[in-house]
Amino acid sequence: QVQLVQSGGDSVQFGGSLTLTCEMTGYSANTYCMAWFRQAPGKQREGIAILDSDGRKIYADAVKGRFTIAQDTADNTLSLQMNSLKSEDTAMYYCAAGVFLPGRCIATVQAFGIMRENFGFWGQGTQVTVSS
């Protein structure tokens, strides 16, 4: 059974940086696609970063160039490095995992967008608050 345990949420000032981590257990690296989602108050949960099992990545336009998704296979940790944070980045952040054949996750995202329905395993969420 896949389990995702998150850490790293915090309050930061505008323009600051923060790294979120997600410890993953019970999964196979070559069959899972990893993602970060976020949900701001009153808004739907949105996918912001994808890491396919073949190493390819996709980012939402809102975070492209500022956020970096990465995976450390040595300790099975997924991370989200967030730089140049803005007030609109304030949200609850979730890591997620979905079962895909290598390369198929990226193809699905390119065709249909980053859809939460494609990810069956979720972290508990961590709050990121950006203040001006």
Short mmCIF file of N, CA and C in Angstrom, two decimals:
data_model
loop_
_atom_site.label_atom_id
_atom_site.label_comp_id
_atom_site.label_asym_id
_atom_site.label_seq_id
_atom_site.Cartn_x
_atom_site.Cartn_y
_atom_site.Cartn_z
N GLN A 1 0.84 -1.18 0.00
CA GLN A 1 0.00 0.00 0.00
C GLN A 1 0.88 1.25 0.00
N VAL A 2 0.63 2.13 -0.95
CA VAL A 2 1.39 3.37 -1.04
C VAL A 2 0.98 4.33 0.06
N GLN A 3 1.97 4.89 0.73
CA GLN A 3 1.70 5.91 1.74
C GLN A 3 2.59 7.12 1.47
N LEU A 4 2.00 8.30 1.61
CA LEU A 4 2.72 9.55 1.36
C LEU A 4 2.61 10.41 2.62
N VAL A 5 3.74 10.81 3.17
CA VAL A 5 3.76 11.62 4.37
C VAL A 5 4.52 12.91 4.08
N GLN A 6 3.83 14.02 4.24
CA GLN A 6 4.40 15.32 3.86
C GLN A 6 4.99 16.05 5.05
N SER A 7 5.91 16.96 4.73
CA SER A 7 6.46 17.88 5.72
C SER A 7 6.96 19.12 4.99
N GLY A 8 7.19 20.20 5.75
CA GLY A 8 7.83 21.38 5.18
C GLY A 8 6.96 22.60 5.00
N GLY A 9 5.67 22.51 5.27
CA GLY A 9 4.84 23.70 5.13
C GLY A 9 5.23 24.77 6.15
N ASP A 10 5.01 26.04 5.79
CA ASP A 10 5.41 27.12 6.69
C ASP A 10 4.83 28.44 6.20
N SER A 11 5.10 29.49 6.97
CA SER A 11 4.76 30.85 6.55
C SER A 11 6.04 31.53 6.10
N VAL A 12 6.00 32.16 4.94
CA VAL A 12 7.17 32.84 4.39
C VAL A 12 6.76 34.19 3.86
N GLN A 13 7.74 35.05 3.68
CA GLN A 13 7.46 36.37 3.13
C GLN A 13 7.50 36.35 1.61
N PHE A 14 6.84 37.33 1.03
CA PHE A 14 6.84 37.51 -0.42
C PHE A 14 8.26 37.48 -0.95
N GLY A 15 8.46 36.68 -2.01
CA GLY A 15 9.78 36.58 -2.61
C GLY A 15 10.67 35.53 -1.99
N GLY A 16 10.22 34.92 -0.93
CA GLY A 16 11.01 33.92 -0.24
C GLY A 16 10.95 32.56 -0.91
N SER A 17 11.62 31.60 -0.26
CA SER A 17 11.70 30.24 -0.78
C SER A 17 11.29 29.23 0.29
N LEU A 18 10.85 28.08 -0.18
CA LEU A 18 10.43 27.02 0.74
C LEU A 18 10.51 25.70 -0.01
N THR A 19 10.86 24.64 0.71
CA THR A 19 10.89 23.31 0.11
C THR A 19 9.92 22.40 0.85
N LEU A 20 9.04 21.77 0.10
CA LEU A 20 8.13 20.77 0.65
C LEU A 20 8.68 19.38 0.34
N THR A 21 8.49 18.45 1.26
CA THR A 21 8.93 17.09 1.02
C THR A 21 7.79 16.11 1.24
N CYS A 22 7.93 14.97 0.61
CA CYS A 22 6.89 13.93 0.67
C CYS A 22 7.61 12.59 0.70
N GLU A 23 7.53 11.92 1.84
CA GLU A 23 8.17 10.62 1.98
C GLU A 23 7.22 9.54 1.47
N MET A 24 7.72 8.72 0.58
CA MET A 24 6.88 7.73 -0.08
C MET A 24 7.29 6.31 0.31
N THR A 25 6.33 5.50 0.68
CA THR A 25 6.60 4.10 1.00
C THR A 25 5.60 3.22 0.27
N GLY A 26 6.01 1.97 0.02
CA GLY A 26 5.11 0.98 -0.57
C GLY A 26 4.86 1.16 -2.05
N TYR A 27 5.74 1.84 -2.76
CA TYR A 27 5.50 2.06 -4.19
C TYR A 27 6.68 1.56 -5.01
N SER A 28 6.46 1.45 -6.31
CA SER A 28 7.50 1.06 -7.25
C SER A 28 7.78 2.24 -8.17
N ALA A 29 9.02 2.70 -8.19
CA ALA A 29 9.36 3.94 -8.88
C ALA A 29 9.03 3.90 -10.37
N ASN A 30 9.05 2.73 -10.99
CA ASN A 30 8.85 2.69 -12.44
C ASN A 30 7.40 2.53 -12.84
N THR A 31 6.50 2.57 -11.88
CA THR A 31 5.08 2.46 -12.24
C THR A 31 4.23 3.59 -11.68
N TYR A 32 4.87 4.54 -11.00
CA TYR A 32 4.10 5.62 -10.42
C TYR A 32 4.51 6.97 -11.00
N CYS A 33 3.51 7.79 -11.24
CA CYS A 33 3.71 9.18 -11.61
C CYS A 33 3.45 10.01 -10.36
N MET A 34 4.34 10.97 -10.11
CA MET A 34 4.23 11.78 -8.90
C MET A 34 3.80 13.20 -9.24
N ALA A 35 3.10 13.82 -8.32
CA ALA A 35 2.58 15.15 -8.59
C ALA A 35 2.47 15.97 -7.32
N TRP A 36 2.44 17.27 -7.51
CA TRP A 36 2.08 18.21 -6.44
C TRP A 36 0.83 18.96 -6.89
N PHE A 37 -0.12 19.04 -5.98
CA PHE A 37 -1.33 19.82 -6.16
C PHE A 37 -1.37 20.88 -5.07
N ARG A 38 -2.24 21.87 -5.27
CA ARG A 38 -2.50 22.82 -4.21
C ARG A 38 -3.96 23.26 -4.26
N GLN A 39 -4.44 23.70 -3.10
CA GLN A 39 -5.82 24.14 -3.01
C GLN A 39 -5.88 25.37 -2.12
N ALA A 40 -6.26 26.49 -2.73
CA ALA A 40 -6.42 27.74 -1.99
C ALA A 40 -7.85 27.80 -1.46
N PRO A 41 -8.08 28.57 -0.40
CA PRO A 41 -9.43 28.68 0.17
C PRO A 41 -10.45 29.09 -0.88
N GLY A 42 -11.54 28.34 -0.96
CA GLY A 42 -12.61 28.67 -1.89
C GLY A 42 -12.36 28.30 -3.33
N LYS A 43 -11.23 27.62 -3.59
CA LYS A 43 -10.89 27.24 -4.97
C LYS A 43 -10.73 25.74 -5.09
N GLN A 44 -10.79 25.27 -6.32
CA GLN A 44 -10.61 23.84 -6.56
C GLN A 44 -9.13 23.47 -6.45
N ARG A 45 -8.89 22.20 -6.16
CA ARG A 45 -7.52 21.70 -6.11
C ARG A 45 -6.95 21.68 -7.51
N GLU A 46 -5.76 22.23 -7.66
CA GLU A 46 -5.14 22.31 -8.98
C GLU A 46 -3.78 21.62 -8.98
N GLY A 47 -3.49 20.93 -10.06
CA GLY A 47 -2.19 20.31 -10.22
C GLY A 47 -1.18 21.32 -10.69
N ILE A 48 0.01 21.31 -10.08
CA ILE A 48 1.01 22.31 -10.43
C ILE A 48 2.32 21.72 -10.93
N ALA A 49 2.59 20.46 -10.65
CA ALA A 49 3.86 19.87 -11.10
C ALA A 49 3.70 18.37 -11.21
N ILE A 50 4.29 17.83 -12.28
CA ILE A 50 4.23 16.40 -12.56
C ILE A 50 5.64 15.86 -12.77
N LEU A 51 5.91 14.69 -12.22
CA LEU A 51 7.16 13.99 -12.48
C LEU A 51 6.81 12.57 -12.90
N ASP A 52 7.00 12.28 -14.19
CA ASP A 52 6.69 10.95 -14.68
C ASP A 52 7.81 9.99 -14.29
N SER A 53 7.52 8.70 -14.32
CA SER A 53 8.53 7.71 -13.92
C SER A 53 9.69 7.62 -14.89
N ASP A 54 9.53 8.24 -16.09
CA ASP A 54 10.66 8.27 -17.03
C ASP A 54 11.51 9.53 -16.86
N GLY A 55 11.17 10.33 -15.84
CA GLY A 55 11.98 11.51 -15.51
C GLY A 55 11.48 12.82 -16.09
N ARG A 56 10.53 12.76 -17.01
CA ARG A 56 10.03 14.01 -17.61
C ARG A 56 9.12 14.75 -16.63
N LYS A 57 9.10 16.07 -16.78
CA LYS A 57 8.34 16.92 -15.87
C LYS A 57 7.44 17.89 -16.65
N ILE A 58 6.36 18.25 -16.02
CA ILE A 58 5.46 19.28 -16.53
C ILE A 58 5.08 20.18 -15.37
N TYR A 59 5.01 21.48 -15.66
CA TYR A 59 4.61 22.46 -14.65
C TYR A 59 3.43 23.27 -15.15
N ALA A 60 2.56 23.65 -14.22
CA ALA A 60 1.50 24.59 -14.55
C ALA A 60 2.12 25.96 -14.83
N ASP A 61 1.48 26.73 -15.68
CA ASP A 61 2.01 28.04 -16.05
C ASP A 61 2.23 28.93 -14.83
N ALA A 62 1.37 28.78 -13.82
CA ALA A 62 1.43 29.66 -12.65
C ALA A 62 2.72 29.48 -11.85
N VAL A 63 3.39 28.33 -12.00
CA VAL A 63 4.59 28.07 -11.19
C VAL A 63 5.83 27.82 -12.03
N LYS A 64 5.66 27.78 -13.34
CA LYS A 64 6.77 27.47 -14.24
C LYS A 64 7.91 28.48 -14.05
N GLY A 65 9.12 27.97 -13.91
CA GLY A 65 10.28 28.82 -13.72
C GLY A 65 10.55 29.18 -12.27
N ARG A 66 9.59 28.90 -11.39
CA ARG A 66 9.76 29.22 -9.96
C ARG A 66 9.80 27.97 -9.09
N PHE A 67 9.06 26.95 -9.48
CA PHE A 67 8.98 25.72 -8.69
C PHE A 67 9.71 24.59 -9.41
N THR A 68 10.27 23.66 -8.62
CA THR A 68 10.95 22.51 -9.18
C THR A 68 10.54 21.25 -8.44
N ILE A 69 10.04 20.28 -9.19
CA ILE A 69 9.70 18.97 -8.61
C ILE A 69 10.89 18.05 -8.82
N ALA A 70 11.20 17.25 -7.79
CA ALA A 70 12.32 16.34 -7.89
C ALA A 70 12.08 15.13 -7.00
N GLN A 71 12.79 14.06 -7.33
CA GLN A 71 12.64 12.83 -6.55
C GLN A 71 14.02 12.30 -6.20
N ASP A 72 14.22 11.96 -4.95
CA ASP A 72 15.44 11.32 -4.48
C ASP A 72 15.12 9.85 -4.28
N THR A 73 15.57 9.03 -5.23
CA THR A 73 15.25 7.62 -5.15
C THR A 73 15.99 6.90 -4.03
N ALA A 74 17.07 7.51 -3.55
CA ALA A 74 17.84 6.88 -2.47
C ALA A 74 17.01 6.77 -1.20
N ASP A 75 16.22 7.80 -0.91
CA ASP A 75 15.40 7.73 0.30
C ASP A 75 13.92 7.87 0.00
N ASN A 76 13.55 7.67 -1.28
CA ASN A 76 12.13 7.69 -1.67
C ASN A 76 11.42 8.96 -1.22
N THR A 77 12.04 10.09 -1.52
CA THR A 77 11.45 11.37 -1.14
C THR A 77 11.18 12.22 -2.36
N LEU A 78 9.98 12.74 -2.43
CA LEU A 78 9.60 13.70 -3.46
C LEU A 78 9.69 15.10 -2.86
N SER A 79 10.17 16.04 -3.62
CA SER A 79 10.28 17.40 -3.11
C SER A 79 9.68 18.41 -4.08
N LEU A 80 9.34 19.56 -3.53
CA LEU A 80 8.91 20.70 -4.35
C LEU A 80 9.66 21.92 -3.84
N GLN A 81 10.63 22.37 -4.61
CA GLN A 81 11.37 23.57 -4.28
C GLN A 81 10.62 24.76 -4.84
N MET A 82 10.27 25.70 -3.97
CA MET A 82 9.47 26.85 -4.38
C MET A 82 10.27 28.13 -4.15
N ASN A 83 10.49 28.87 -5.21
CA ASN A 83 11.24 30.13 -5.14
C ASN A 83 10.35 31.29 -5.58
N SER A 84 10.79 32.48 -5.25
CA SER A 84 10.07 33.71 -5.65
C SER A 84 8.58 33.60 -5.32
N LEU A 85 8.30 33.23 -4.10
CA LEU A 85 6.91 32.99 -3.69
C LEU A 85 6.08 34.27 -3.72
N LYS A 86 4.83 34.10 -4.13
CA LYS A 86 3.88 35.20 -4.22
C LYS A 86 2.70 34.93 -3.30
N SER A 87 1.92 35.97 -3.04
CA SER A 87 0.76 35.79 -2.17
C SER A 87 -0.23 34.78 -2.76
N GLU A 88 -0.30 34.74 -4.08
CA GLU A 88 -1.23 33.80 -4.71
C GLU A 88 -0.76 32.35 -4.61
N ASP A 89 0.43 32.11 -4.10
CA ASP A 89 0.89 30.75 -3.85
C ASP A 89 0.38 30.21 -2.51
N THR A 90 -0.26 31.05 -1.72
CA THR A 90 -0.81 30.62 -0.44
C THR A 90 -1.88 29.55 -0.68
N ALA A 91 -1.69 28.39 -0.08
CA ALA A 91 -2.61 27.27 -0.30
C ALA A 91 -2.19 26.09 0.56
N MET A 92 -3.06 25.09 0.60
CA MET A 92 -2.68 23.79 1.14
C MET A 92 -2.08 23.00 -0.01
N TYR A 93 -0.90 22.43 0.23
CA TYR A 93 -0.20 21.70 -0.81
C TYR A 93 -0.24 20.20 -0.52
N TYR A 94 -0.46 19.42 -1.60
CA TYR A 94 -0.58 17.98 -1.48
C TYR A 94 0.35 17.28 -2.46
N CYS A 95 1.06 16.25 -2.01
CA CYS A 95 1.74 15.38 -2.94
C CYS A 95 0.78 14.24 -3.30
N ALA A 96 0.99 13.67 -4.47
CA ALA A 96 0.09 12.63 -4.94
C ALA A 96 0.84 11.65 -5.83
N ALA A 97 0.33 10.43 -5.91
CA ALA A 97 0.92 9.40 -6.76
C ALA A 97 -0.18 8.70 -7.54
N GLY A 98 0.12 8.40 -8.78
CA GLY A 98 -0.83 7.68 -9.62
C GLY A 98 -0.12 6.60 -10.41
N VAL A 99 -0.83 5.53 -10.70
CA VAL A 99 -0.24 4.40 -11.42
C VAL A 99 -0.34 4.63 -12.92
N PHE A 100 0.83 4.68 -13.56
CA PHE A 100 0.91 4.85 -15.01
C PHE A 100 2.09 4.03 -15.53
N LEU A 101 1.98 3.57 -16.77
CA LEU A 101 3.16 3.04 -17.43
C LEU A 101 4.11 4.19 -17.71
N PRO A 102 5.43 3.94 -17.75
CA PRO A 102 6.39 5.02 -17.99
C PRO A 102 6.05 5.83 -19.24
N GLY A 103 6.00 7.14 -19.09
CA GLY A 103 5.70 8.02 -20.20
C GLY A 103 4.23 8.30 -20.42
N ARG A 104 3.38 7.47 -19.90
CA ARG A 104 1.94 7.64 -20.15
C ARG A 104 1.34 8.75 -19.30
N CYS A 105 1.93 9.02 -18.18
CA CYS A 105 1.44 10.10 -17.33
C CYS A 105 1.59 11.44 -18.04
N ILE A 106 2.76 11.70 -18.58
CA ILE A 106 3.00 12.94 -19.31
C ILE A 106 2.05 13.04 -20.50
N ALA A 107 1.88 11.97 -21.23
CA ALA A 107 0.99 11.98 -22.39
C ALA A 107 -0.45 12.30 -21.96
N THR A 108 -0.86 11.75 -20.86
CA THR A 108 -2.22 12.00 -20.36
C THR A 108 -2.37 13.46 -19.95
N VAL A 109 -1.38 14.00 -19.26
CA VAL A 109 -1.43 15.40 -18.83
C VAL A 109 -1.44 16.33 -20.03
N GLN A 110 -0.63 16.01 -21.04
CA GLN A 110 -0.59 16.86 -22.22
C GLN A 110 -1.93 16.87 -22.95
N ALA A 111 -2.64 15.75 -22.87
CA ALA A 111 -3.92 15.66 -23.56
C ALA A 111 -5.08 16.26 -22.76
N PHE A 112 -5.06 16.05 -21.45
CA PHE A 112 -6.23 16.37 -20.64
C PHE A 112 -5.95 17.30 -19.47
N GLY A 113 -4.70 17.67 -19.25
CA GLY A 113 -4.38 18.49 -18.11
C GLY A 113 -4.07 17.64 -16.89
N ILE A 114 -3.66 18.29 -15.80
CA ILE A 114 -3.33 17.59 -14.56
C ILE A 114 -4.62 17.39 -13.78
N MET A 115 -5.13 16.18 -13.81
CA MET A 115 -6.43 15.89 -13.22
C MET A 115 -6.27 15.08 -11.95
N ARG A 116 -6.87 15.54 -10.87
CA ARG A 116 -6.75 14.85 -9.59
C ARG A 116 -7.31 13.43 -9.65
N GLU A 117 -8.27 13.19 -10.56
CA GLU A 117 -8.87 11.86 -10.65
C GLU A 117 -7.87 10.79 -11.07
N ASN A 118 -6.75 11.19 -11.66
CA ASN A 118 -5.75 10.22 -12.12
C ASN A 118 -4.78 9.82 -11.02
N PHE A 119 -4.93 10.40 -9.84
CA PHE A 119 -3.98 10.13 -8.76
C PHE A 119 -4.74 9.54 -7.58
N GLY A 120 -4.41 8.31 -7.24
CA GLY A 120 -5.17 7.60 -6.23
C GLY A 120 -4.59 7.63 -4.83
N PHE A 121 -3.37 8.17 -4.70
CA PHE A 121 -2.72 8.18 -3.39
C PHE A 121 -2.31 9.63 -3.07
N TRP A 122 -2.60 10.04 -1.84
CA TRP A 122 -2.41 11.43 -1.48
C TRP A 122 -1.71 11.58 -0.13
N GLY A 123 -0.89 12.64 -0.03
CA GLY A 123 -0.35 13.03 1.26
C GLY A 123 -1.41 13.76 2.06
N GLN A 124 -1.08 14.05 3.30
CA GLN A 124 -2.06 14.65 4.21
C GLN A 124 -2.23 16.15 4.00
N GLY A 125 -1.33 16.76 3.23
CA GLY A 125 -1.41 18.19 2.99
C GLY A 125 -0.58 18.99 3.98
N THR A 126 0.05 20.06 3.47
CA THR A 126 0.77 20.98 4.35
C THR A 126 0.46 22.41 3.90
N GLN A 127 0.34 23.31 4.84
CA GLN A 127 -0.06 24.68 4.56
C GLN A 127 1.15 25.54 4.22
N VAL A 128 1.03 26.30 3.14
CA VAL A 128 2.02 27.31 2.78
C VAL A 128 1.31 28.66 2.76
N THR A 129 1.83 29.60 3.54
CA THR A 129 1.26 30.94 3.60
C THR A 129 2.33 31.95 3.24
N VAL A 130 2.05 32.77 2.24
CA VAL A 130 2.99 33.79 1.79
C VAL A 130 2.43 35.15 2.15
N SER A 131 3.19 35.89 2.93
CA SER A 131 2.73 37.21 3.39
C SER A 131 3.58 38.30 2.74
N SER A 132 2.93 39.44 2.55
CA SER A 132 3.64 40.57 1.92
C SER A 132 4.31 41.45 2.97
#
